[in-house]
């Protein structure tokens, strides 16, 4: 039987909140009888929902962090916001995980400043699953750290490998450094230093990977700095969107193509489901003292449901504890 887990949820997170958040939360509760939710938000939103749903507790908040606010300043100023309070519940031990589809920057700031880093973690990293048509692959960092030192990437690799194995069910994940060539001398001085440290310190490291290796799933965990990772992720998302839109236009352009579309409809639906980011519901912030998932701002109810479920699974698999053990021999330095 699955372990009882409590997840705090930001009722105001996302472009379509609170409606899709409530719908997704209800679906998550229905799917997991061992899940408890603390729903954070205005009284008129969270109290009626909690009253009509078992295993849901209302946490009334009076403030809201918008997408346009400076993340760190908003987190420090709006201490009674749904996002900050949700993270504080994790810090205080009332919840084991937090989910929000709100401001990514604010989620990263609150995860780091409120929940706090695991001892020994130099920088938490944002990790995501790339929904390759071949099989899922993991990439980190995808935006938490634009500027990195080579030893940060060693920790990103360790944390990403733990997440891949324990949560995404990738046995003995192969870790690769995203670079501009396969040879170890390729890339910038930074990339070469990263390669050398990964080779020395990461048992699952197999070498460099190129951008084309991602969707082909030639490796399981792709590690890079947050700037490169974010650009790569947004490029993949944009390309996938354009391709699907183009294919849809072509298939609907004539009677002949419409008939063909009917013949391959099931296959296209399977492909769309395979590459959908909704399957995982969001990206975990690895390296903080609790399960913390950041959902897409445009998340629908399915993505919210899956994001909450993923938060609960990270907590149940004790990913935080495993990361702590992995970095315990390398404590964080002051000022990092």
Short mmCIF file of C-alpha atoms in Angstrom, two decimals:
data_model
loop_
_atom_site.label_atom_id
_atom_site.label_comp_id
_atom_site.label_asym_id
_atom_site.label_seq_id
_atom_site.Cartn_x
_atom_site.Cartn_y
_atom_site.Cartn_z
CA UNK A 1 0.00 0.00 0.00
CA UNK A 2 1.26 3.47 -0.89
CA UNK A 3 2.48 5.66 1.94
CA UNK A 4 0.22 8.47 3.14
CA UNK A 5 1.61 11.73 1.77
CA UNK A 6 0.53 15.33 2.18
CA UNK A 7 1.09 17.80 -0.66
CA UNK A 8 0.49 21.54 -0.38
CA UNK A 9 -1.00 23.00 -3.56
CA UNK A 10 -1.02 26.61 -4.77
CA UNK A 11 -4.66 27.19 -5.74
CA UNK A 12 -3.75 30.41 -7.59
CA UNK A 13 -0.87 29.01 -9.64
CA UNK A 14 -1.24 29.08 -13.42
CA UNK A 15 -2.89 30.98 -16.25
CA UNK A 16 -6.24 29.27 -15.70
CA UNK A 17 -6.29 29.17 -11.90
CA UNK A 18 -8.13 28.50 -9.74
CA UNK A 19 -10.60 26.47 -11.83
CA UNK A 20 -8.14 24.03 -13.41
CA UNK A 21 -6.21 23.71 -10.14
CA UNK A 22 -9.38 22.68 -8.31
CA UNK A 23 -10.34 20.26 -11.07
CA UNK A 24 -6.86 18.73 -11.15
CA UNK A 25 -6.67 18.51 -7.36
CA UNK A 26 -10.01 16.71 -7.24
CA UNK A 27 -8.78 14.23 -9.85
CA UNK A 28 -5.52 13.65 -7.95
CA UNK A 29 -7.40 12.96 -4.72
CA UNK A 30 -9.75 10.56 -6.48
CA UNK A 31 -6.85 8.66 -8.07
CA UNK A 32 -4.77 8.27 -4.88
CA UNK A 33 -6.58 7.25 -1.67
CA UNK A 34 -3.39 7.82 0.33
CA UNK A 35 -2.96 11.40 -0.83
CA UNK A 36 -3.78 14.38 1.39
CA UNK A 37 -3.81 17.93 0.09
CA UNK A 38 -3.47 21.29 1.82
CA UNK A 39 -4.96 23.78 -0.62
CA UNK A 40 -3.51 27.29 -0.26
CA UNK A 41 -5.44 30.31 -1.46
CA UNK A 42 -8.28 32.77 -0.74
CA UNK A 43 -11.01 31.64 1.64
CA UNK A 44 -13.74 31.79 -1.01
CA UNK A 45 -11.72 29.39 -3.18
CA UNK A 46 -10.18 26.86 -0.81
CA UNK A 47 -12.77 26.53 1.96
CA UNK A 48 -15.74 25.37 -0.17
CA UNK A 49 -13.49 22.92 -2.03
CA UNK A 50 -12.05 21.46 1.17
CA UNK A 51 -15.51 21.16 2.68
CA UNK A 52 -16.67 19.03 -0.25
CA UNK A 53 -13.56 16.85 -0.68
CA UNK A 54 -12.23 14.27 1.75
CA UNK A 55 -8.52 14.46 2.61
CA UNK A 56 -8.30 18.15 1.66
CA UNK A 57 -7.54 20.88 4.17
CA UNK A 58 -7.98 24.59 3.45
CA UNK A 59 -5.09 26.95 4.18
CA UNK A 60 -6.39 30.47 3.78
CA UNK A 61 -3.93 33.02 2.38
CA UNK A 62 -4.39 36.71 1.64
CA UNK A 63 -1.72 37.46 -0.98
CA UNK A 64 -0.88 36.38 -4.51
CA UNK A 65 2.38 36.51 -6.50
CA UNK A 66 1.78 37.47 -10.13
CA UNK A 67 3.84 36.32 -13.11
CA UNK A 68 5.27 39.80 -13.67
CA UNK A 69 6.70 40.39 -10.20
CA UNK A 70 10.38 40.13 -9.34
CA UNK A 71 10.57 36.56 -7.95
CA UNK A 72 12.89 36.96 -4.96
CA UNK A 73 11.44 40.32 -3.92
CA UNK A 74 7.89 38.99 -4.14
CA UNK A 75 8.77 35.93 -2.04
CA UNK A 76 10.36 38.08 0.64
CA UNK A 77 7.57 40.68 0.63
CA UNK A 78 4.45 38.53 0.23
CA UNK A 79 4.88 36.09 3.09
CA UNK A 80 1.16 35.27 3.13
CA UNK A 81 0.94 34.46 -0.57
CA UNK A 82 -0.41 31.06 -1.61
CA UNK A 83 2.98 30.15 -3.08
CA UNK A 84 5.11 31.12 -0.08
CA UNK A 85 2.72 29.58 2.44
CA UNK A 86 2.66 26.33 0.46
CA UNK A 87 6.44 26.14 0.67
CA UNK A 88 6.43 27.07 4.35
CA UNK A 89 4.15 24.13 5.08
CA UNK A 90 6.86 21.86 3.67
CA UNK A 91 9.56 23.55 5.74
CA UNK A 92 7.46 23.12 8.89
CA UNK A 93 6.82 19.45 8.14
CA UNK A 94 3.06 19.79 7.67
CA UNK A 95 3.47 18.70 4.04
CA UNK A 96 6.10 16.56 2.33
CA UNK A 97 5.80 18.27 -1.03
CA UNK A 98 4.59 21.40 -2.81
CA UNK A 99 3.07 21.91 -6.27
CA UNK A 100 2.41 25.14 -8.14
CA UNK A 101 1.86 26.14 -11.75
CA UNK A 102 2.53 29.76 -10.87
CA UNK A 103 5.56 31.95 -11.52
CA UNK A 104 8.55 29.70 -12.17
CA UNK A 105 10.96 32.28 -10.80
CA UNK A 106 8.94 32.69 -7.62
CA UNK A 107 8.71 28.90 -7.18
CA UNK A 108 12.48 28.62 -7.53
CA UNK A 109 13.04 31.47 -5.08
CA UNK A 110 10.55 30.12 -2.53
CA UNK A 111 11.88 26.60 -2.88
CA UNK A 112 15.41 27.79 -2.15
CA UNK A 113 14.69 30.54 0.39
CA UNK A 114 11.72 29.06 2.25
CA UNK A 115 12.04 25.27 1.99
CA UNK A 116 15.83 25.53 1.95
CA UNK A 117 18.67 23.58 0.37
CA UNK A 118 19.65 20.09 1.36
CA UNK A 119 22.93 20.24 3.28
CA UNK A 120 25.77 19.84 0.80
CA UNK A 121 23.82 20.98 -2.26
CA UNK A 122 25.56 23.97 -3.82
CA UNK A 123 22.72 24.93 -6.16
CA UNK A 124 19.29 23.32 -6.56
CA UNK A 125 18.53 22.53 -10.18
CA UNK A 126 15.35 22.45 -12.21
CA UNK A 127 14.95 19.08 -13.82
CA UNK A 128 12.51 18.06 -16.53
CA UNK A 129 11.46 15.02 -18.50
CA UNK A 130 11.78 15.45 -22.25
CA UNK A 131 8.90 13.42 -23.71
CA UNK A 132 10.87 11.76 -26.51
CA UNK A 133 8.90 9.56 -28.95
CA UNK A 134 11.48 6.86 -28.19
CA UNK A 135 11.37 6.94 -24.37
CA UNK A 136 11.49 9.59 -21.64
CA UNK A 137 14.80 11.33 -21.01
CA UNK A 138 15.74 13.67 -18.18
CA UNK A 139 17.50 17.03 -18.54
CA UNK A 140 18.89 19.32 -15.84
CA UNK A 141 19.38 22.17 -15.27
CA UNK A 142 16.65 23.82 -17.37
CA UNK A 143 16.55 27.29 -15.87
CA UNK A 144 17.36 27.56 -12.18
CA UNK A 145 21.04 28.49 -12.67
CA UNK A 146 22.03 30.54 -15.70
CA UNK A 147 25.62 30.84 -14.47
CA UNK A 148 27.30 27.68 -13.22
CA UNK A 149 30.59 26.31 -12.00
CA UNK A 150 31.75 22.88 -13.21
CA UNK A 151 31.22 21.27 -9.79
CA UNK A 152 27.58 22.38 -9.86
CA UNK A 153 27.04 20.17 -12.90
CA UNK A 154 28.48 17.18 -11.07
CA UNK A 155 25.75 17.60 -8.47
CA UNK A 156 23.12 18.19 -11.16
CA UNK A 157 24.16 14.88 -12.69
CA UNK A 158 23.87 13.04 -9.36
CA UNK A 159 20.48 14.53 -8.58
CA UNK A 160 19.18 13.95 -12.10
CA UNK A 161 20.29 10.33 -12.07
CA UNK A 162 18.53 9.71 -8.74
CA UNK A 163 15.33 11.28 -10.08
CA UNK A 164 15.53 9.31 -13.33
CA UNK A 165 15.98 5.99 -11.56
CA UNK A 166 13.62 6.40 -8.62
CA UNK A 167 10.78 8.36 -10.22
CA UNK A 168 10.96 7.85 -14.00
CA UNK A 169 11.93 4.17 -13.62
CA UNK A 170 15.09 4.35 -15.74
CA UNK A 171 17.40 1.63 -14.47
CA UNK A 172 21.11 2.53 -14.32
CA UNK A 173 20.61 5.85 -16.17
CA UNK A 174 23.37 6.90 -18.54
CA UNK A 175 24.44 10.48 -17.84
CA UNK A 176 25.81 12.66 -20.64
CA UNK A 177 27.08 16.25 -20.80
CA UNK A 178 25.28 18.36 -23.42
CA UNK A 179 28.00 19.69 -25.70
CA UNK A 180 28.78 20.58 -29.32
CA UNK A 181 30.58 17.32 -30.08
CA UNK A 182 31.14 13.82 -28.79
CA UNK A 183 34.90 14.09 -28.25
CA UNK A 184 35.99 15.05 -24.74
CA UNK A 185 38.12 17.95 -25.97
CA UNK A 186 35.11 19.59 -27.68
CA UNK A 187 33.31 22.64 -26.39
CA UNK A 188 34.22 25.67 -24.33
CA UNK A 189 36.74 25.65 -21.50
CA UNK A 190 33.78 25.38 -19.14
CA UNK A 191 32.46 22.31 -20.96
CA UNK A 192 35.87 20.65 -20.91
CA UNK A 193 36.22 21.28 -17.17
CA UNK A 194 32.73 19.84 -16.62
CA UNK A 195 33.63 16.78 -18.66
CA UNK A 196 36.77 16.15 -16.62
CA UNK A 197 34.96 16.49 -13.27
CA UNK A 198 32.05 14.33 -14.38
CA UNK A 199 34.44 11.66 -15.60
CA UNK A 200 36.16 11.65 -12.21
CA UNK A 201 33.14 11.88 -9.94
CA UNK A 202 29.98 10.54 -11.60
CA UNK A 203 29.83 6.72 -11.94
CA UNK A 204 27.01 6.87 -14.51
CA UNK A 205 28.76 9.40 -16.75
CA UNK A 206 29.28 8.13 -20.32
CA UNK A 207 30.62 11.21 -22.09
CA UNK A 208 29.43 14.11 -24.23
CA UNK A 209 26.10 14.29 -26.04
CA UNK A 210 24.95 16.53 -28.86
CA UNK A 211 21.57 18.23 -29.16
CA UNK A 212 20.36 15.66 -31.70
CA UNK A 213 20.83 12.91 -29.10
CA UNK A 214 18.01 14.27 -26.90
CA UNK A 215 14.89 13.32 -28.87
CA UNK A 216 16.59 10.17 -30.13
CA UNK A 217 17.00 9.22 -26.45
CA UNK A 218 20.59 8.08 -26.98
CA UNK A 219 21.25 8.83 -23.30
CA UNK A 220 19.03 8.95 -20.22
CA UNK A 221 20.14 12.08 -18.34
CA UNK A 222 21.43 15.19 -20.11
CA UNK A 223 23.24 17.61 -17.83
CA UNK A 224 23.99 21.25 -18.65
CA UNK A 225 23.86 24.77 -17.21
CA UNK A 226 20.47 26.38 -16.73
CA UNK A 227 20.88 28.90 -19.57
CA UNK A 228 21.68 26.27 -22.19
CA UNK A 229 19.10 23.87 -20.78
CA UNK A 230 16.30 26.43 -20.86
CA UNK A 231 17.07 27.48 -24.43
CA UNK A 232 17.20 23.82 -25.47
CA UNK A 233 13.92 22.98 -23.76
CA UNK A 234 12.07 25.98 -25.23
CA UNK A 235 13.45 25.14 -28.69
CA UNK A 236 12.17 21.58 -28.44
CA UNK A 237 8.77 22.73 -27.18
CA UNK A 238 8.47 25.33 -29.94
CA UNK A 239 9.55 22.94 -32.66
CA UNK A 240 7.12 20.28 -31.50
CA UNK A 241 4.27 22.80 -31.47
CA UNK A 242 5.03 24.05 -34.97
CA UNK A 243 5.37 20.53 -36.37
CA UNK A 244 2.07 19.35 -34.87
CA UNK A 245 0.30 22.47 -36.15
CA UNK A 246 1.82 22.01 -39.62
CA UNK A 247 0.86 18.33 -39.77
CA UNK A 248 -2.68 19.18 -38.69
CA UNK A 249 -2.91 21.81 -41.43
CA UNK A 250 -1.64 19.42 -44.10
CA UNK A 251 -4.00 16.62 -43.06
CA UNK A 252 -6.97 18.97 -43.23
CA UNK A 253 -6.05 20.62 -46.51
CA UNK A 254 -8.02 18.37 -48.89
CA UNK A 255 -10.51 15.52 -49.01
CA UNK A 256 -7.69 13.12 -49.84
CA UNK A 257 -5.59 14.11 -46.84
CA UNK A 258 -8.64 14.12 -44.57
CA UNK A 259 -9.32 10.50 -45.49
CA UNK A 260 -5.67 9.70 -44.82
CA UNK A 261 -5.92 11.44 -41.47
CA UNK A 262 -8.78 9.17 -40.45
CA UNK A 263 -6.61 6.14 -41.23
CA UNK A 264 -3.77 7.30 -38.96
CA UNK A 265 -5.86 9.08 -36.33
CA UNK A 266 -5.15 6.56 -33.57
CA UNK A 267 -1.42 6.64 -34.25
CA UNK A 268 -1.35 10.43 -34.19
CA UNK A 269 -3.24 10.49 -30.90
CA UNK A 270 -0.76 8.02 -29.41
CA UNK A 271 2.14 10.18 -30.60
CA UNK A 272 0.55 13.34 -29.17
CA UNK A 273 0.09 11.61 -25.82
CA UNK A 274 3.67 10.33 -25.84
CA UNK A 275 5.22 13.75 -26.39
CA UNK A 276 2.82 15.67 -24.16
CA UNK A 277 4.38 17.50 -21.23
CA UNK A 278 1.11 16.99 -19.35
CA UNK A 279 2.14 13.40 -18.64
CA UNK A 280 4.57 14.47 -15.91
CA UNK A 281 2.83 17.65 -14.84
CA UNK A 282 5.88 19.77 -14.18
CA UNK A 283 9.57 20.01 -13.38
CA UNK A 284 11.01 19.15 -9.96
CA UNK A 285 13.36 21.52 -8.17
CA UNK A 286 15.98 19.03 -7.00
CA UNK A 287 18.22 19.84 -4.06
CA UNK A 288 15.68 21.38 -1.67
CA UNK A 289 14.38 19.81 1.55
CA UNK A 290 11.11 18.58 0.13
CA UNK A 291 9.42 17.51 -3.07
CA UNK A 292 8.83 20.70 -5.08
CA UNK A 293 7.24 20.56 -8.55
CA UNK A 294 6.88 23.59 -10.82
CA UNK A 295 4.07 23.19 -13.35
CA UNK A 296 3.66 24.95 -16.68
CA UNK A 297 1.72 28.20 -16.48
CA UNK A 298 -0.64 26.93 -19.17
CA UNK A 299 -1.28 23.66 -17.32
CA UNK A 300 -4.69 22.06 -17.81
CA UNK A 301 -6.47 19.92 -15.21
CA UNK A 302 -4.70 16.76 -16.39
CA UNK A 303 -1.29 18.38 -15.98
CA UNK A 304 -2.26 19.63 -12.50
CA UNK A 305 -3.40 16.14 -11.49
CA UNK A 306 -0.19 14.55 -12.79
CA UNK A 307 1.97 17.25 -11.21
CA UNK A 308 0.46 16.63 -7.79
CA UNK A 309 0.86 12.87 -8.29
CA UNK A 310 4.50 13.36 -9.29
CA UNK A 311 5.09 15.47 -6.17
CA UNK A 312 3.68 12.68 -4.03
CA UNK A 313 5.82 10.07 -5.76
CA UNK A 314 9.04 12.05 -5.26
CA UNK A 315 8.20 12.23 -1.55
CA UNK A 316 7.36 8.53 -1.31
CA UNK A 317 10.58 7.53 -3.08
CA UNK A 318 12.59 9.64 -0.60
CA UNK A 319 14.42 11.43 -3.40
CA UNK A 320 15.36 14.17 -0.92
CA UNK A 321 17.00 11.68 1.42
CA UNK A 322 18.87 9.98 -1.40
CA UNK A 323 20.19 13.30 -2.71
CA UNK A 324 21.29 14.17 0.81
CA UNK A 325 23.26 10.93 1.05
CA UNK A 326 24.79 11.46 -2.40
CA UNK A 327 26.17 14.91 -1.57
CA UNK A 328 26.87 14.43 2.15
CA UNK A 329 30.60 14.10 1.54
CA UNK A 330 30.69 17.49 -0.17
CA UNK A 331 29.06 20.12 2.08
CA UNK A 332 28.00 23.46 0.62
CA UNK A 333 30.53 26.25 0.94
CA UNK A 334 29.65 29.53 2.55
CA UNK A 335 28.28 32.03 0.06
CA UNK A 336 27.42 29.43 -2.59
#
